[in-house]
GROMACS .gro file of C-alpha atoms in nm:
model
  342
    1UNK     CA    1   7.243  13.758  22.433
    2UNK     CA    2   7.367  13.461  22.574
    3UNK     CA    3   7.698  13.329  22.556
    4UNK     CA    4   7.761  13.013  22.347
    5UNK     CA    5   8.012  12.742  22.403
    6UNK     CA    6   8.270  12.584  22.207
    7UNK     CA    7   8.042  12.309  22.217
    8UNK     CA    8   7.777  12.506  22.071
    9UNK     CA    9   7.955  12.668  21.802
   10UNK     CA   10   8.059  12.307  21.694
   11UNK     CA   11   7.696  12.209  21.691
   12UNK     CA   12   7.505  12.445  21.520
   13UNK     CA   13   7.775  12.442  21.221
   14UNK     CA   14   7.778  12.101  21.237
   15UNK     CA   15   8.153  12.066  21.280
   16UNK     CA   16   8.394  11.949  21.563
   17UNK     CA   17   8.488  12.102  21.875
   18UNK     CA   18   8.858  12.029  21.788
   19UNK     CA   19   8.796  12.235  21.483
   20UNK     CA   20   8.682  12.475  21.647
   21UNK     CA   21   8.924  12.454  21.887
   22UNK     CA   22   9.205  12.493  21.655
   23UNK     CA   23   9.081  12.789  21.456
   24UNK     CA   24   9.039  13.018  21.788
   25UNK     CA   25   9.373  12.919  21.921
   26UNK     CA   26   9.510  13.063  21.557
   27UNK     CA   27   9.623  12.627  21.423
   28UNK     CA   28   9.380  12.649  21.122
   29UNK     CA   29   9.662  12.667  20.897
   30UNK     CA   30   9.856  12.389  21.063
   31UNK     CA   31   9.582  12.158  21.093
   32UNK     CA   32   9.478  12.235  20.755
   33UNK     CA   33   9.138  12.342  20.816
   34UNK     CA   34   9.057  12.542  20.478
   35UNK     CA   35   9.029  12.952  20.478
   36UNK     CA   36   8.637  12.932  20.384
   37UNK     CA   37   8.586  12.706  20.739
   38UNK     CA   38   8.787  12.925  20.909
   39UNK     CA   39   8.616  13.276  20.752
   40UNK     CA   40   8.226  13.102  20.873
   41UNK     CA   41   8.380  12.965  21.202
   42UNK     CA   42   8.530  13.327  21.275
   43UNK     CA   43   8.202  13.487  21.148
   44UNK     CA   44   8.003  13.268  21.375
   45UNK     CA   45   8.155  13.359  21.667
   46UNK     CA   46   8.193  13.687  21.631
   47UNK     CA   47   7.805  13.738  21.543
   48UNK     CA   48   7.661  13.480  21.794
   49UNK     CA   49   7.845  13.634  22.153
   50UNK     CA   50   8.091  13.359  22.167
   51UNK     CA   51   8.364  13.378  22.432
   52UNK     CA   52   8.623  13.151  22.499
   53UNK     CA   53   8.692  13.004  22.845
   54UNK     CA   54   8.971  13.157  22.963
   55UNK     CA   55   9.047  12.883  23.262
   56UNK     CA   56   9.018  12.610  23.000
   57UNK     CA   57   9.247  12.776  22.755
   58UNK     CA   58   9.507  12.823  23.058
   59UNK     CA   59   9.488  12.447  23.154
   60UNK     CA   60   9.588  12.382  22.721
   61UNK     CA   61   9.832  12.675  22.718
   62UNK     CA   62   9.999  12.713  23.083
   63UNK     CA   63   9.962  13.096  23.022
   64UNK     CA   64   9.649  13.322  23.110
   65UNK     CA   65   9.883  13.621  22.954
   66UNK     CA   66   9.750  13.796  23.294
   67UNK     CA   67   9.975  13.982  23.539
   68UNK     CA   68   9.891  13.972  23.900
   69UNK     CA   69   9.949  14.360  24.081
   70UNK     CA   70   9.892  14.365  24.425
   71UNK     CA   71   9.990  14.724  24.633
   72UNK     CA   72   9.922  14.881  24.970
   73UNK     CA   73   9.643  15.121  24.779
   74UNK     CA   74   9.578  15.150  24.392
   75UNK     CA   75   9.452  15.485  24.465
   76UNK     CA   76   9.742  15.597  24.608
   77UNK     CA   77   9.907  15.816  24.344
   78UNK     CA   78  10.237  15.606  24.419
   79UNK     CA   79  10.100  15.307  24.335
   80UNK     CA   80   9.870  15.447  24.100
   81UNK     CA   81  10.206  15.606  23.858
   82UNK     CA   82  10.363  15.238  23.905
   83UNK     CA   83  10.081  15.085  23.751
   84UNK     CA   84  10.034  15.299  23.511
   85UNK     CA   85  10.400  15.232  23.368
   86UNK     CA   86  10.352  14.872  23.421
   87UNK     CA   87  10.045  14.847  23.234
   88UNK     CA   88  10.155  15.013  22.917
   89UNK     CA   89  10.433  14.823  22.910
   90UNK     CA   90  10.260  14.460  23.015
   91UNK     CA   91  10.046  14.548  22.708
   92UNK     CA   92  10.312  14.618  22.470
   93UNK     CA   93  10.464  14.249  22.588
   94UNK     CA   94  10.102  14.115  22.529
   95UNK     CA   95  10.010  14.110  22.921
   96UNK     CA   96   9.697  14.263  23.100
   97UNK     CA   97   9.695  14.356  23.478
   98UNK     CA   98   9.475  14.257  23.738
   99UNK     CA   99   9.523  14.525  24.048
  100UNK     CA  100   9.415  14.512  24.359
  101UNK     CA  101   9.507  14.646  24.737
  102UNK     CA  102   9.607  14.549  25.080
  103UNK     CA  103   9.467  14.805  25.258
  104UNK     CA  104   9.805  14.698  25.446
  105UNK     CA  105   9.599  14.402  25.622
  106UNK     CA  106   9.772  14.057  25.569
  107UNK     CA  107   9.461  13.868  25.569
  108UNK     CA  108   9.329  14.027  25.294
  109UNK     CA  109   9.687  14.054  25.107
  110UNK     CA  110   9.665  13.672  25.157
  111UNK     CA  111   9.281  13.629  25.002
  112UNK     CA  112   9.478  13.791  24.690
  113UNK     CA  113   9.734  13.598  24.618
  114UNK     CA  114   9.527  13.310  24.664
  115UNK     CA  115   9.236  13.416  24.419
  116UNK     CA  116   9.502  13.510  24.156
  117UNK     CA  117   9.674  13.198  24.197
  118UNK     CA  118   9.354  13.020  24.169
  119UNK     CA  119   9.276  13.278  23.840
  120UNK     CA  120   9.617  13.131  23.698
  121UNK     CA  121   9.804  13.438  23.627
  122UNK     CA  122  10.160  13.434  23.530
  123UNK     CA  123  10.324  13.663  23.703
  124UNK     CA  124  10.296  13.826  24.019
  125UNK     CA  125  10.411  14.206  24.106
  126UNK     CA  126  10.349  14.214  24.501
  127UNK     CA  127  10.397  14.536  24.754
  128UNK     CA  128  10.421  14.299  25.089
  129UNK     CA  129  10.231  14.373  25.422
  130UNK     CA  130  10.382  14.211  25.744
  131UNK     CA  131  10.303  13.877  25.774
  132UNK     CA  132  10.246  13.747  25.439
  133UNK     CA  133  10.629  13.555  25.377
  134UNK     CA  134  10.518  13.252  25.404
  135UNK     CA  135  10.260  13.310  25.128
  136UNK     CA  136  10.506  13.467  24.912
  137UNK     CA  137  10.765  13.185  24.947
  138UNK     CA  138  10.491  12.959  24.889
  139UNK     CA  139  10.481  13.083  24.501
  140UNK     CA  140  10.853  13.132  24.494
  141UNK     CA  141  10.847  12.691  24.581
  142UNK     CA  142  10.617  12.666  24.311
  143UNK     CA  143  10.820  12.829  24.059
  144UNK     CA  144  10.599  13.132  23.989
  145UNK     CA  145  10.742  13.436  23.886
  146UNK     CA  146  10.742  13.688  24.146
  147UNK     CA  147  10.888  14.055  24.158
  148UNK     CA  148  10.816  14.249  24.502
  149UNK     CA  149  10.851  14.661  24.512
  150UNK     CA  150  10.866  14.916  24.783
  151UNK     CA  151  10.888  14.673  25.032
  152UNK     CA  152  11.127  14.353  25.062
  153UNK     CA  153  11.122  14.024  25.266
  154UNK     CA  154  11.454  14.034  25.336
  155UNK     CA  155  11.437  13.613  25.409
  156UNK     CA  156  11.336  13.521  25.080
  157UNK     CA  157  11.515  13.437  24.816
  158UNK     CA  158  11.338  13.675  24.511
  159UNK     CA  159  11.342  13.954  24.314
  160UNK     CA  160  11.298  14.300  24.437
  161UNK     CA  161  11.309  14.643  24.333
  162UNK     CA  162  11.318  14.914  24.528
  163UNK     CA  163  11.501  15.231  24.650
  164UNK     CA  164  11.765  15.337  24.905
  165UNK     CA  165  11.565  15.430  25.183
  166UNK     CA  166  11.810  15.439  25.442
  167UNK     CA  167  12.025  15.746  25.180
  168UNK     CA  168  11.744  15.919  25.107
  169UNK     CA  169  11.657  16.005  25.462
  170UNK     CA  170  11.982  16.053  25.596
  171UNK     CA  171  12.019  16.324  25.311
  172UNK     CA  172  11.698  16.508  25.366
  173UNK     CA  173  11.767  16.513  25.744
  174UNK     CA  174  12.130  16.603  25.688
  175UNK     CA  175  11.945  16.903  25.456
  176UNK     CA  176  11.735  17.002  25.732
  177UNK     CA  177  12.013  17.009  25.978
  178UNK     CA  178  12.204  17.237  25.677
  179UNK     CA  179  11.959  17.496  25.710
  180UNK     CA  180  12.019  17.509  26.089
  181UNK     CA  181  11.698  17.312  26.158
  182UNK     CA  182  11.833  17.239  26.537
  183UNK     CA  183  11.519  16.991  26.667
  184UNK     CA  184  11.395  16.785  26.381
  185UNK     CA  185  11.093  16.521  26.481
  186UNK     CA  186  11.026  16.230  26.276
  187UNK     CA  187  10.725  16.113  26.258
  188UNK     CA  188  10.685  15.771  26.134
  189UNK     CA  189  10.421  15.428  26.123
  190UNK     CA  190  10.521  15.154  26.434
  191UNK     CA  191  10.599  14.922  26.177
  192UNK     CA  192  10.890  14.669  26.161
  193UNK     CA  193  10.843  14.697  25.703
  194UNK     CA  194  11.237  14.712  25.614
  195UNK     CA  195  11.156  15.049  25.428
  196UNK     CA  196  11.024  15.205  25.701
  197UNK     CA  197  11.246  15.103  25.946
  198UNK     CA  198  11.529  15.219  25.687
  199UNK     CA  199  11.424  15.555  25.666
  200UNK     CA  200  11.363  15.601  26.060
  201UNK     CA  201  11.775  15.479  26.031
  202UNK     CA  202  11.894  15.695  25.804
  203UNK     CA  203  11.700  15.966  26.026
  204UNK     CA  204  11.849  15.907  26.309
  205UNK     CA  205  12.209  15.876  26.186
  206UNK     CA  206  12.177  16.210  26.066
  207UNK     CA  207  12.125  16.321  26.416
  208UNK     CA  208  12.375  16.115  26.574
  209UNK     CA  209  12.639  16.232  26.370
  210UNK     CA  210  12.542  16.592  26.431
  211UNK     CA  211  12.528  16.554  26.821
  212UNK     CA  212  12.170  16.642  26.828
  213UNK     CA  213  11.862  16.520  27.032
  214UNK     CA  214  11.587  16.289  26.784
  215UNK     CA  215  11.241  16.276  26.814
  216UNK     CA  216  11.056  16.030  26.725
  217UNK     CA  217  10.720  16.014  26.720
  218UNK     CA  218  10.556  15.685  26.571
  219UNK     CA  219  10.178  15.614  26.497
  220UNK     CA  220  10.015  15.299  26.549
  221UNK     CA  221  10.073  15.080  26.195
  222UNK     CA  222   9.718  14.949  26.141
  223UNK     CA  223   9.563  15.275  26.265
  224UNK     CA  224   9.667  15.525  26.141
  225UNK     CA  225   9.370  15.706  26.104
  226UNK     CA  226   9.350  16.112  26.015
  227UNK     CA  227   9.245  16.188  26.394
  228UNK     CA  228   9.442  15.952  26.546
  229UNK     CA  229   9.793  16.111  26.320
  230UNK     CA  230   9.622  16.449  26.426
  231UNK     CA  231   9.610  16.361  26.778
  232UNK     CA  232   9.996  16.172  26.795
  233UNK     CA  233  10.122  16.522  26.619
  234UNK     CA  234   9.951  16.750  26.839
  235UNK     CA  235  10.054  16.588  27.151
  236UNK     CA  236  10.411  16.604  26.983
  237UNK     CA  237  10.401  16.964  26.953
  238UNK     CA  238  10.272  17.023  27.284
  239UNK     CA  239  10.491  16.830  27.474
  240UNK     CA  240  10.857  16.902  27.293
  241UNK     CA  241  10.745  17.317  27.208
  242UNK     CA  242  11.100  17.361  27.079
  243UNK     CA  243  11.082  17.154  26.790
  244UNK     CA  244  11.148  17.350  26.467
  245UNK     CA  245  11.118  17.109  26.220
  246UNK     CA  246  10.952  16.772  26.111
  247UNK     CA  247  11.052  16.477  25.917
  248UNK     CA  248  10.679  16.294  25.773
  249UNK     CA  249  10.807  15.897  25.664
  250UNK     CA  250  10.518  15.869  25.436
  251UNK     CA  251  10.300  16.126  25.268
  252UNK     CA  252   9.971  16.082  25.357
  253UNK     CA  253  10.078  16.096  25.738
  254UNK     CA  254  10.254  16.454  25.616
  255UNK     CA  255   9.918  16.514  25.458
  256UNK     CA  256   9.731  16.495  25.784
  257UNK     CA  257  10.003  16.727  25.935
  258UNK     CA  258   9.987  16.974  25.721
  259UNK     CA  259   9.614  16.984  25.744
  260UNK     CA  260   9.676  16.992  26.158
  261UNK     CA  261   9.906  17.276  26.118
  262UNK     CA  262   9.680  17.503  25.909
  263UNK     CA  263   9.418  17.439  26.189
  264UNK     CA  264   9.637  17.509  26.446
  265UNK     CA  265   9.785  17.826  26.271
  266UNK     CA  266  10.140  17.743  26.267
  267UNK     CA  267  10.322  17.888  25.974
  268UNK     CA  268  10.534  17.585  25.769
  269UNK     CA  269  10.803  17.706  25.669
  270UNK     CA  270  10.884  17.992  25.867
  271UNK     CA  271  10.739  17.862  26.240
  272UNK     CA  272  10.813  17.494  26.133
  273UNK     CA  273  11.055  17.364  25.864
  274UNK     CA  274  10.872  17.062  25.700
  275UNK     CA  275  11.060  16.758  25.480
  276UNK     CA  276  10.847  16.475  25.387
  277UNK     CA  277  10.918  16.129  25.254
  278UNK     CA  278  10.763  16.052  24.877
  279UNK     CA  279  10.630  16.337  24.670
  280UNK     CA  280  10.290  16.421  24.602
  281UNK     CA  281  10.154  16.672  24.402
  282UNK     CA  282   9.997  16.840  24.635
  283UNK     CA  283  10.349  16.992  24.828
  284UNK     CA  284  10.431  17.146  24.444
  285UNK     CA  285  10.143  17.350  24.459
  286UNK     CA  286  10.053  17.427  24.823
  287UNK     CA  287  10.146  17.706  24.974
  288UNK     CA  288  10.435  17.707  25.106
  289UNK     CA  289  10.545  17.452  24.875
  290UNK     CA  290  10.706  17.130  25.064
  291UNK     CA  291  11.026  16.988  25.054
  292UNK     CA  292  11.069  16.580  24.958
  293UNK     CA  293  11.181  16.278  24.827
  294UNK     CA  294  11.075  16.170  24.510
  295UNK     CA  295  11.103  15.763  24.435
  296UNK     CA  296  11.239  15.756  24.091
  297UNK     CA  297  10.841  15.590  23.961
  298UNK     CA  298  10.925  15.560  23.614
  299UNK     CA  299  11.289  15.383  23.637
  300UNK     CA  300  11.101  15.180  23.909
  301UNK     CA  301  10.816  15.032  23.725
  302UNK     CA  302  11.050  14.981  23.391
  303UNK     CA  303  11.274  14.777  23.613
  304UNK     CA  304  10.987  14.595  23.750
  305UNK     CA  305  10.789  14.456  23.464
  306UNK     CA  306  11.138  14.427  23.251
  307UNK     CA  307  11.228  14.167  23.600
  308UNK     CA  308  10.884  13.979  23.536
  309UNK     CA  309  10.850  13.942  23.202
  310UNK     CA  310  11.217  13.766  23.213
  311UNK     CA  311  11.118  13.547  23.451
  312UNK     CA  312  10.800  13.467  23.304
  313UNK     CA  313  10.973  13.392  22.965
  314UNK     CA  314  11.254  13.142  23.112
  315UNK     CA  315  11.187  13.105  23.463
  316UNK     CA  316  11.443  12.768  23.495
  317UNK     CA  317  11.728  13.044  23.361
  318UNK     CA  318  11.583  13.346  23.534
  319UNK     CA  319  11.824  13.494  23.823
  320UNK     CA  320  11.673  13.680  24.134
  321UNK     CA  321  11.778  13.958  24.153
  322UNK     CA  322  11.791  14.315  24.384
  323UNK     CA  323  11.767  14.651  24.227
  324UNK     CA  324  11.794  14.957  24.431
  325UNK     CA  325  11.740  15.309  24.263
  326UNK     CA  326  11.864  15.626  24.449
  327UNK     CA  327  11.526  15.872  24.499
  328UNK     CA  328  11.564  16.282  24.426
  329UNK     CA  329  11.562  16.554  24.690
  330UNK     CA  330  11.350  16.834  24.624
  331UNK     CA  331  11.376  17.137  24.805
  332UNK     CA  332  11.105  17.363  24.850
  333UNK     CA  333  10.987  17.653  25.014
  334UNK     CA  334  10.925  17.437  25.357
  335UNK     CA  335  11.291  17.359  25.436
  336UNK     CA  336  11.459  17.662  25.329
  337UNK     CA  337  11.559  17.814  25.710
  338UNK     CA  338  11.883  18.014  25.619
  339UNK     CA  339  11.742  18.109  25.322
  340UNK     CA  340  11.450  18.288  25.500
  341UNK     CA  341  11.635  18.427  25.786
  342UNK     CA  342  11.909  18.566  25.563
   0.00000   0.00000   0.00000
């Protein structure tokens, strides 16, 4: 069935478009347009397919009562558990999501933002890739709301909520070191994002302060594809033997590893001590279990859409502000050297 316009409706019932106008945007009463009108108009619509323009109703309103998510990967289960949060609470508040993902490529993170800009959407939750400030600061200028998570521009004046980075690896490699883990690698993305380049800090203060030697292995940002992580790891391995223990930044590039090491035979855990940067289910239930950081998801995303919707609701008041949540360190079976040797 074909969808009718306002113009339509007003037509076949032989009434105004301002009436029927009024009684979708919920004025009958204050107009005084009579309950019978109101009861056909509504019956009408409802039976005949009828849905309002949303970009029209925008342009009246100011407000789409959409919320523009954009994140490295929605598939991610990261991203996927923020959004999750988000949503139920956006919902609750009235608000629907629109998600979508970088792919971490700045050309497409900057298609995004423009189509939701052009789509009108109130409110923007953003997960930056390099190279996209400009666009970001662009909505800042024209007083959108905007919230960014994970990662932070740290030249832009706006709102951002994220987590101690720099803390949370300087504790897990102070852990490893603990458990007299004596050659820890860290193997990390070439990327100049503040959060990685935190957690490569925090790393490698952990080693300074013990007097021992870091290694450092970092994979190419925009490539870091399964056999190209396989191949930086191996080559690693094979070139510093002695190394007893290693430090993934991210998860998915501990995922590859761990799939590397099972090929290769190497025992984690007992040949190689393993810590890994964001939880995943996976290193609860594999076998040995693995050691990590958890980001504190829930507190996160409350944080976040609590931030927007604020801003959204009195953005000439609204404050930016930064929120930084300390992460939890769970040990597992992969990290446990004394334990095993005792």
């Amino acid at each position: 069935m074909k969808k009718m316009s306002i113009k339509e409706v007003a037509s076949a019932l032989q009434i105004s478009t301002a009436t029927v106008s009024y009684i979708l945007n919920g004025k009958a009463k204050e107009k005084r347009i009579s309950p019978e009108l109101t009861k056909k108009v509504t019956a009408f619509i409802e039976e005949n397919n009828f849905r309002p323009n949303h970009l029209a109703k925008s342009l009246r309103t100011g407000k789409t009562n959409v919320i523009g998510l954009i994140v490295e990967d929605i598939a991610d289960p990261f991203f996927a558990s923020v959004a999750g949060h988000i949503e139920n609470v956006a919902y609750e508040n009235g608000y629907k999501i629109i998600y979508s993902s970088t792919k971490n490529d700045p050309k497409k993170a900057k298609e995004l933002i423009d189509t939701f800009r052009d789509r009108n959407v109130d409110g923007y939750i953003i997960t930056p890739t390099e190279g996209i400030d400009s666009e970001i600061k662009y909505l800042i200028d024209s007083k959108l709301p905007v919230v960014l998570f994970d990662r932070n521009c740290n030249d832009l004046d706006v709102s951002y909520v994220g987590m101690n980075n720099f803390e949370s690896s300087y504790q897990a490699a102070k852990y490893l070191i603990s458990q007299d883990y004596k050659n820890i690698a860290f193997v990390t993305l070439d990327s100049v994002q503040p959060q990685m380049i935190d957690r490569l800090l925090g790393y490698e203060r952990a080693i300074y302060e013990n007097r021992l030697v870091s290694y450092v292995k970092k994979v190419e940002y925009r490539a870091a594809k399964e056999h190209l992580i396989m191949a930086e790891i191996e080559h690693l391995l094979n070139t510093e033997p002695h190394i007893d223990a290693i430090f993934f930044a991210t998860n998915y590039l501990a995922i590859t590893g761990i799939e590397l090491l099972n090929r290769l035979g190497v025992k984690i855990g007992e040949e190689l001590g393993m810590m890994v940067f964001d939880d995943n289910d996976l290193f609860r239930i594999h076998q040995p279990s693995i050691s990590a950081i958890a980001q504190p998801i829930q507190e996160m995303s409350q944080q976040l859409i609590n931030d927007l919707l604020e801003h959204m609701q009195d953005t000439n008041e609204y404050t930016n502000r930064t929120t930084v949540l300390p992460a939890h360190l769970i040990i597992r079976d992969s990290s446990s050297k004394t334990r095993k040797n005792a």
